[in-house]
Amino acid sequence: MPGDAGRPAALMARDVSVRYGPVRAVREASLTVGAGQAVALIGETGSGKSSLAFAVARLLPRSARVTGRVEIAGTDVLAADWRRFRGERARLLGCVAQDAMAALNPVLPVGRQVGELFAVHAGMGRRQAAAAASAALASVRIDHPEAVARLYPHQLSGGMRQRVMVAMALALRPPLVVADEPTTALDVSTQAEILGLVAELRERVGSGLLWITHDIGVVAELADWAAVMYAGRIVETGPVEAIFDAPAHPYTEGLLLTRRDLRSGAPGSPLFQIPGAPPARPDEAPGCPFMPRCPRATAVCAAREPPLLPLAGRGEAGHQAACHHPAPPGAPPAPAPARARTAAP
Ligand SMILES: Nc1ncnc2c1ncn2[C@@H]1O[C@H](COP(=O)(O)OP(=O)(O)O)[C@@H](O)[C@H]1O
Ligand SMILES: [Mg+2]
């Protein structure tokens, strides 16, 4: 795995599973974010991305059952005493959520919320924390930060609230920042601004970044490494260039088709969609959960679920896929969607 050899990985997740009662939302997912590295976690809605991210941050509801091992900058997250971990969390990781309105405190001016981080975790007095908060707001290119600091979340635009969250996530220069689809609710130009801002800031701060998205289009601009999630499992992972230039899993190929169509599609042209839907209970059938939607499926795919394995004969170290029939390197683009089978009942 890439990253800065001198520092412990920003995130090391090993065989993490998340269960909500009978629903297995994440199944034995392993993921590494090297120190200062940017990793994208990609997948459709419902694939388990947020469950994995929340498990890593110990932010899941009590009803969720989490197993596996998680380390953030060498700290064992799941084994740590809960109260102690809660006190340390802001120093270990910053979170940028999809819904800033829900993540921010509605009854506190945003400057106080940023300042509180410095007061609690950096031991600053009130004035010093307020000054640090203004500087943090200025660092996310908020004009007139002292004035904005006095406003409440509902008085800010969606893009401004997202900037405040980015400022808070990076304020304590944590080794890891987790961004869970932070631009989904924003218009396209604001999305691009936030993307650029996060990329620039995390480079300045040196944080590792786990960027969660269902939009593979933004991945190339932001991440060095990508992991593709399907039905609770990581089905392909590797350097971004390897994933984009030579995707091995048919699901990744399908995701890339959605992107190509986005870029080249004439206005109003229907976007490509992978036919079918993910299984509601992927662990109930023995085979590959992608099989009903897969143009390459054969008997073995129905019989057993493929493990995530290194791809033989590829130049890119670390490129892995969970597929009985990975595309050979240099293969032509994924087959036309029309040839995909219809989902099994
Ligand atoms: N609190 C919860 N209780 C029960 N099921 C949940 C809960 N949160 C998520 N799920 C289920 O877990 C699966 C994965 O959801 P999620 O992690 O939110 O995926 P994603 O972020 O990729 O959209 C879905 O089937 C979802 O319905
Ligand atoms: Mg989600």
Coordinates of C-alpha atoms and ligand atoms in Angstrom, one line a residue:
M1 CA 0.0 0.0 0.0
P2 CA 1.2 3.5 -0.8
G3 CA 1.7 6.3 1.7
D4 CA 4.4 7.9 3.8
A5 CA 6.6 5.1 5.1
G6 CA 7.7 7.3 8.1
R7 CA 4.3 7.7 9.6
P8 CA 1.7 5.1 10.6
A9 CA -1.2 4.7 8.1
A10 CA -3.9 7.3 8.6
L11 CA -6.5 4.5 8.5
M12 CA -6.1 0.8 8.6
A13 CA -9.4 -1.2 8.5
R14 CA -9.2 -5.0 8.6
D15 CA -12.1 -7.3 8.0
V16 CA -14.6 -4.8 9.2
S17 CA -18.2 -6.0 9.2
V18 CA -21.3 -4.0 10.2
R19 CA -24.7 -5.6 11.0
Y20 CA -28.0 -4.0 11.7
G21 CA -30.0 -6.9 13.1
P22 CA -30.2 -9.4 10.2
V23 CA -28.9 -6.9 7.6
R24 CA -25.2 -7.3 6.9
A25 CA -24.4 -3.8 5.6
V26 CA -20.6 -4.3 5.4
R27 CA -18.9 -7.6 5.0
E28 CA -15.2 -8.1 5.9
A29 CA -14.0 -4.8 4.3
S30 CA -10.3 -4.0 4.5
L31 CA -9.0 -0.6 3.5
T32 CA -5.8 1.3 4.1
V33 CA -5.3 5.1 3.8
G34 CA -1.6 5.8 3.9
A35 CA -0.4 8.9 5.8
G36 CA -1.3 11.9 3.7
Q37 CA -2.9 9.7 1.0
A38 CA -6.3 10.3 -0.6
V39 CA -8.5 7.2 -1.1
A40 CA -11.9 7.2 -2.8
L41 CA -14.6 4.8 -1.7
I42 CA -17.0 4.4 -4.6
G43 CA -20.4 2.6 -4.9
E44 CA -24.1 3.0 -5.4
T45 CA -26.4 4.1 -2.7
G46 CA -27.0 1.3 -0.2
S47 CA -23.6 -0.4 -0.9
G48 CA -22.5 0.2 2.7
K49 CA -20.1 3.1 2.3
S50 CA -21.5 5.2 5.1
S51 CA -21.8 2.2 7.4
L52 CA -18.1 1.6 6.9
A53 CA -17.2 5.2 7.4
F54 CA -19.3 5.5 10.5
A55 CA -17.9 2.3 11.9
V56 CA -14.4 3.7 11.4
A57 CA -15.4 6.8 13.4
R58 CA -17.4 4.9 16.0
L59 CA -20.4 6.9 15.1
L60 CA -22.9 4.1 14.4
P61 CA -26.0 3.7 16.5
R62 CA -25.8 1.3 19.4
S63 CA -28.0 -1.2 17.5
A64 CA -25.3 -1.7 14.9
R65 CA -22.8 -4.6 15.5
V66 CA -19.3 -3.9 14.4
T67 CA -16.5 -6.5 14.1
G68 CA -13.0 -6.3 12.8
R69 CA -10.1 -4.0 13.5
V70 CA -9.7 -0.3 12.9
E71 CA -6.6 1.8 13.5
I72 CA -6.4 5.5 13.0
A73 CA -2.7 6.7 13.0
G74 CA -1.9 3.7 15.1
T75 CA -4.7 4.1 17.6
D76 CA -6.9 1.0 18.0
V77 CA -10.4 2.6 17.5
L78 CA -12.8 -0.3 18.2
A79 CA -10.9 -1.6 21.3
A80 CA -10.5 1.9 22.9
D81 CA -12.5 2.8 25.9
W82 CA -15.6 4.5 24.6
R83 CA -15.4 7.6 26.8
R84 CA -11.7 8.1 26.2
F85 CA -12.1 7.6 22.4
R86 CA -15.0 10.1 22.3
G87 CA -12.7 12.7 23.9
E88 CA -9.9 12.0 21.4
R89 CA -12.0 11.5 18.3
A90 CA -11.7 15.1 17.0
R91 CA -7.9 14.9 17.2
L92 CA -7.8 11.6 15.3
L93 CA -10.3 12.3 12.6
G94 CA -12.3 15.1 11.0
C95 CA -15.6 14.3 9.4
V96 CA -17.3 16.2 6.6
A97 CA -20.9 14.9 6.3
Q98 CA -23.3 15.1 3.5
D99 CA -25.8 17.1 5.5
A100 CA -24.1 20.1 7.1
M101 CA -27.3 21.4 8.5
A102 CA -27.8 18.2 10.5
A103 CA -24.1 18.0 11.5
L104 CA -23.8 21.5 12.8
N105 CA -25.4 22.7 16.0
P106 CA -28.4 24.9 15.0
V107 CA -28.4 27.0 18.1
L108 CA -24.7 28.0 18.2
P109 CA -23.0 30.6 15.9
V110 CA -20.6 28.8 13.6
G111 CA -17.6 30.6 15.0
R112 CA -18.3 29.3 18.5
Q113 CA -18.5 25.8 17.1
V114 CA -15.2 26.0 15.4
G115 CA -13.7 27.8 18.4
E116 CA -14.9 25.1 20.8
L117 CA -12.6 22.6 19.0
F118 CA -9.6 24.8 19.8
A119 CA -10.8 25.5 23.3
V120 CA -11.4 21.8 24.2
H121 CA -8.6 20.1 22.3
A122 CA -5.9 22.7 22.1
G123 CA -6.5 24.3 25.5
M124 CA -7.0 27.8 24.1
G125 CA -8.7 30.6 26.0
R126 CA -11.9 32.2 24.7
R127 CA -10.2 35.1 22.7
Q128 CA -7.5 32.9 21.3
A129 CA -10.0 30.3 20.2
A130 CA -12.2 32.9 18.6
A131 CA -9.1 34.2 16.6
A132 CA -8.2 30.6 15.6
A133 CA -11.8 30.0 14.5
S134 CA -11.7 33.1 12.3
A135 CA -8.4 32.0 10.8
A136 CA -9.9 28.5 10.2
L137 CA -12.9 30.1 8.4
A138 CA -10.5 32.3 6.3
S139 CA -8.5 29.1 5.4
V140 CA -11.7 27.7 3.6
R141 CA -11.9 31.0 1.7
I142 CA -14.8 32.5 3.7
D143 CA -14.7 36.3 3.3
H144 CA -15.2 38.5 6.4
P145 CA -14.7 35.5 8.7
E146 CA -15.3 37.5 11.9
A147 CA -18.7 38.5 10.6
V148 CA -19.6 35.0 9.4
A149 CA -18.4 33.5 12.7
R150 CA -21.4 35.3 14.4
L151 CA -23.9 33.7 12.1
Y152 CA -26.0 30.6 12.8
P153 CA -25.9 27.6 10.4
H154 CA -29.4 28.4 8.9
Q155 CA -28.1 31.9 8.0
L156 CA -25.5 30.4 5.6
S157 CA -25.9 29.0 2.1
G158 CA -25.4 25.2 1.6
G159 CA -21.9 25.8 0.2
M160 CA -20.9 28.1 3.1
R161 CA -22.1 25.5 5.6
Q162 CA -20.0 22.9 3.8
R163 CA -17.0 25.1 4.0
V164 CA -17.5 25.5 7.8
M165 CA -17.6 21.7 8.1
V166 CA -14.4 21.4 6.1
A167 CA -12.8 24.1 8.4
M168 CA -13.9 22.1 11.4
A169 CA -12.7 18.7 10.0
L170 CA -9.2 20.1 9.4
A171 CA -9.0 22.5 12.3
L172 CA -7.0 20.2 14.6
R173 CA -4.9 18.8 11.7
P174 CA -6.1 15.3 12.2
P175 CA -4.2 12.4 10.6
L176 CA -7.5 11.3 8.9
V177 CA -10.4 13.2 7.3
V178 CA -13.5 11.3 6.3
A179 CA -15.8 13.0 3.8
D180 CA -19.1 11.2 3.2
E181 CA -20.5 12.5 -0.1
P182 CA -20.0 16.1 1.1
T183 CA -20.9 17.7 -2.2
T184 CA -24.0 15.7 -3.2
A185 CA -26.5 18.3 -2.1
L186 CA -24.7 21.2 -3.8
D187 CA -24.9 22.6 -7.3
V188 CA -22.2 21.7 -9.7
S189 CA -20.0 24.8 -9.5
T190 CA -20.1 24.7 -5.7
Q191 CA -19.2 21.0 -5.8
A192 CA -16.1 21.8 -7.8
E193 CA -15.1 24.6 -5.4
I194 CA -15.5 22.3 -2.3
L195 CA -13.6 19.5 -4.1
G196 CA -10.7 21.9 -4.9
L197 CA -10.7 23.3 -1.4
V198 CA -10.5 19.9 0.3
A199 CA -7.8 18.7 -2.0
E200 CA -5.7 21.8 -1.4
L201 CA -6.2 21.9 2.4
R202 CA -5.5 18.3 3.0
E203 CA -2.3 18.6 1.1
R204 CA -1.3 21.6 3.2
V205 CA -2.3 19.9 6.5
G206 CA -1.0 16.5 5.5
S207 CA -4.1 14.6 6.5
G208 CA -5.1 11.3 4.9
L209 CA -8.4 11.5 3.2
L210 CA -11.2 8.9 2.8
W211 CA -13.5 10.4 0.2
I212 CA -16.8 8.6 -0.2
T213 CA -18.8 9.1 -3.3
H214 CA -21.3 7.4 -5.7
D215 CA -19.9 9.6 -8.5
I216 CA -16.8 8.1 -10.1
G217 CA -16.4 11.2 -12.1
V218 CA -14.8 13.2 -9.2
V219 CA -12.4 10.4 -8.2
A220 CA -9.7 11.0 -10.7
E221 CA -9.3 14.6 -9.6
L222 CA -9.0 13.9 -6.0
A223 CA -7.7 10.5 -5.1
D224 CA -4.5 8.4 -5.6
W225 CA -6.2 5.2 -4.7
A226 CA -9.7 3.8 -5.1
A227 CA -11.9 1.1 -3.6
V228 CA -15.2 0.1 -5.2
M229 CA -17.9 -1.2 -2.9
Y230 CA -20.8 -3.4 -3.9
A231 CA -23.4 -5.0 -1.7
G232 CA -21.3 -4.5 1.4
R233 CA -18.0 -5.8 0.0
I234 CA -15.0 -4.1 -1.5
V235 CA -15.0 -5.7 -5.0
E236 CA -12.1 -3.9 -6.6
T237 CA -9.2 -1.7 -5.2
G238 CA -6.0 -0.3 -6.6
P239 CA -4.3 2.8 -7.8
V240 CA -6.7 5.2 -9.5
E241 CA -4.9 5.0 -12.8
A242 CA -5.2 1.2 -12.8
I243 CA -8.9 1.3 -11.9
F244 CA -9.6 3.8 -14.6
D245 CA -7.4 2.5 -17.4
A246 CA -7.9 -1.2 -16.8
P247 CA -10.9 -1.9 -14.6
A248 CA -11.2 -5.6 -13.8
H249 CA -14.6 -6.0 -12.1
P250 CA -17.6 -5.7 -14.4
Y251 CA -19.3 -3.5 -11.8
T252 CA -16.3 -1.0 -12.0
E253 CA -16.6 -1.2 -15.8
G254 CA -20.2 -0.3 -15.5
L255 CA -19.5 2.6 -13.1
L256 CA -16.9 3.9 -15.6
L257 CA -19.5 3.8 -18.4
T258 CA -21.8 6.0 -16.3
R259 CA -18.9 8.5 -16.1
R260 CA -18.0 8.4 -19.7
D261 CA -21.6 9.1 -20.6
L262 CA -21.7 12.0 -18.2
R263 CA -18.7 13.6 -19.9
S264 CA -19.6 13.0 -23.5
G265 CA -23.4 12.7 -23.4
A266 CA -25.3 15.3 -25.4
P267 CA -27.6 17.4 -23.3
G268 CA -30.7 15.4 -22.4
S269 CA -29.3 12.1 -23.4
P270 CA -30.2 9.4 -20.9
L271 CA -27.4 8.5 -18.6
F272 CA -26.1 4.9 -18.7
Q273 CA -27.3 2.9 -15.8
I274 CA -26.2 -0.6 -14.8
P275 CA -29.3 -2.7 -15.3
G276 CA -30.9 -4.2 -12.2
A277 CA -30.4 -3.4 -8.6
P278 CA -28.1 -4.7 -5.8
P279 CA -29.5 -7.6 -3.8
A280 CA -31.3 -6.6 -0.6
R281 CA -29.7 -9.5 1.3
P282 CA -26.4 -10.4 -0.5
D283 CA -25.3 -13.1 2.0
E284 CA -28.4 -15.2 1.5
A285 CA -27.3 -16.7 -1.8
P286 CA -24.0 -18.5 -2.0
G287 CA -22.8 -16.9 -5.2
C288 CA -21.4 -13.5 -6.3
P289 CA -23.9 -10.7 -5.4
F290 CA -23.3 -9.0 -8.7
M291 CA -24.1 -12.1 -10.8
P292 CA -27.7 -11.1 -11.6
R293 CA -26.5 -7.9 -13.2
C294 CA -23.3 -9.3 -14.7
P295 CA -22.7 -9.8 -18.5
R296 CA -19.8 -12.3 -17.8
A297 CA -21.5 -14.5 -15.2
T298 CA -21.1 -18.3 -15.5
A299 CA -21.9 -21.3 -13.3
V300 CA -19.1 -20.7 -10.9
C301 CA -20.5 -17.2 -10.1
A302 CA -23.7 -18.8 -8.9
A303 CA -21.8 -21.4 -6.8
R304 CA -19.5 -19.3 -4.7
E305 CA -18.6 -15.7 -3.9
P306 CA -15.3 -14.7 -5.3
P307 CA -12.6 -13.5 -2.8
L308 CA -10.7 -10.2 -3.3
L309 CA -7.4 -11.3 -4.9
P310 CA -4.4 -9.7 -6.6
L311 CA -4.8 -9.6 -10.3
A312 CA -2.2 -11.8 -12.0
G313 CA -0.2 -10.3 -14.8
R314 CA -0.9 -6.7 -14.1
G315 CA 1.8 -4.1 -13.7
E316 CA 0.0 -2.1 -11.0
A317 CA 1.0 -3.3 -7.5
G318 CA -2.0 -3.6 -5.2
H319 CA -4.7 -3.9 -7.9
Q320 CA -7.2 -6.4 -6.6
A321 CA -10.6 -7.6 -7.6
A322 CA -13.3 -10.0 -6.3
C323 CA -14.4 -11.6 -9.6
H324 CA -14.2 -15.1 -11.1
H325 CA -13.8 -13.5 -14.5
P326 CA -11.8 -10.3 -14.2
A327 CA -11.3 -8.4 -17.4
P328 CA -7.8 -9.1 -18.8
P329 CA -5.5 -6.0 -18.9
G330 CA -5.9 -4.1 -22.2
A331 CA -9.4 -5.6 -22.7
P332 CA -11.9 -3.6 -24.8
P333 CA -14.4 -1.5 -22.9
A334 CA -17.1 -3.2 -20.9
P335 CA -19.8 -4.9 -22.9
A336 CA -22.9 -3.0 -23.9
P337 CA -25.4 -2.7 -21.1
A338 CA -28.2 -4.2 -23.2
R339 CA -26.4 -7.6 -23.0
A340 CA -26.6 -7.7 -19.3
R341 CA -29.1 -10.2 -18.0
T342 CA -32.2 -9.1 -16.2
A343 CA -32.1 -9.5 -12.5
A344 CA -33.2 -12.9 -11.1
P345 CA -36.4 -12.8 -9.1
Ligands
LIG1 N1 -29.2 2.5 11.0 C1 -29.5 1.6 10.2 N2 -30.4 0.6 10.5 C2 -30.7 -0.4 9.7 N3 -30.2 -0.5 8.4 C3 -29.3 0.4 8.0 C4 -29.0 1.5 8.9 N4 -28.1 2.3 8.2 C5 -28.0 1.7 7.0 N5 -28.7 0.6 6.9 C6 -28.7 -0.3 5.7 O1 -27.4 -0.7 5.4 C7 -27.2 -0.8 4.0 C8 -26.0 0.1 3.7 O2 -26.4 1.5 3.9 P1 -25.3 2.6 3.9 O3 -24.1 2.3 4.7 O4 -26.0 3.9 4.2 O5 -24.9 2.7 2.3 P2 -24.4 3.9 1.4 O6 -23.7 4.9 2.3 O7 -23.4 3.2 0.4 O8 -25.6 4.4 0.7 C9 -28.5 -0.4 3.4 O9 -29.2 -1.6 3.1 C10 -29.2 0.4 4.4 O10 -30.6 0.2 4.3
MG2 MG -24.1 6.9 2.4

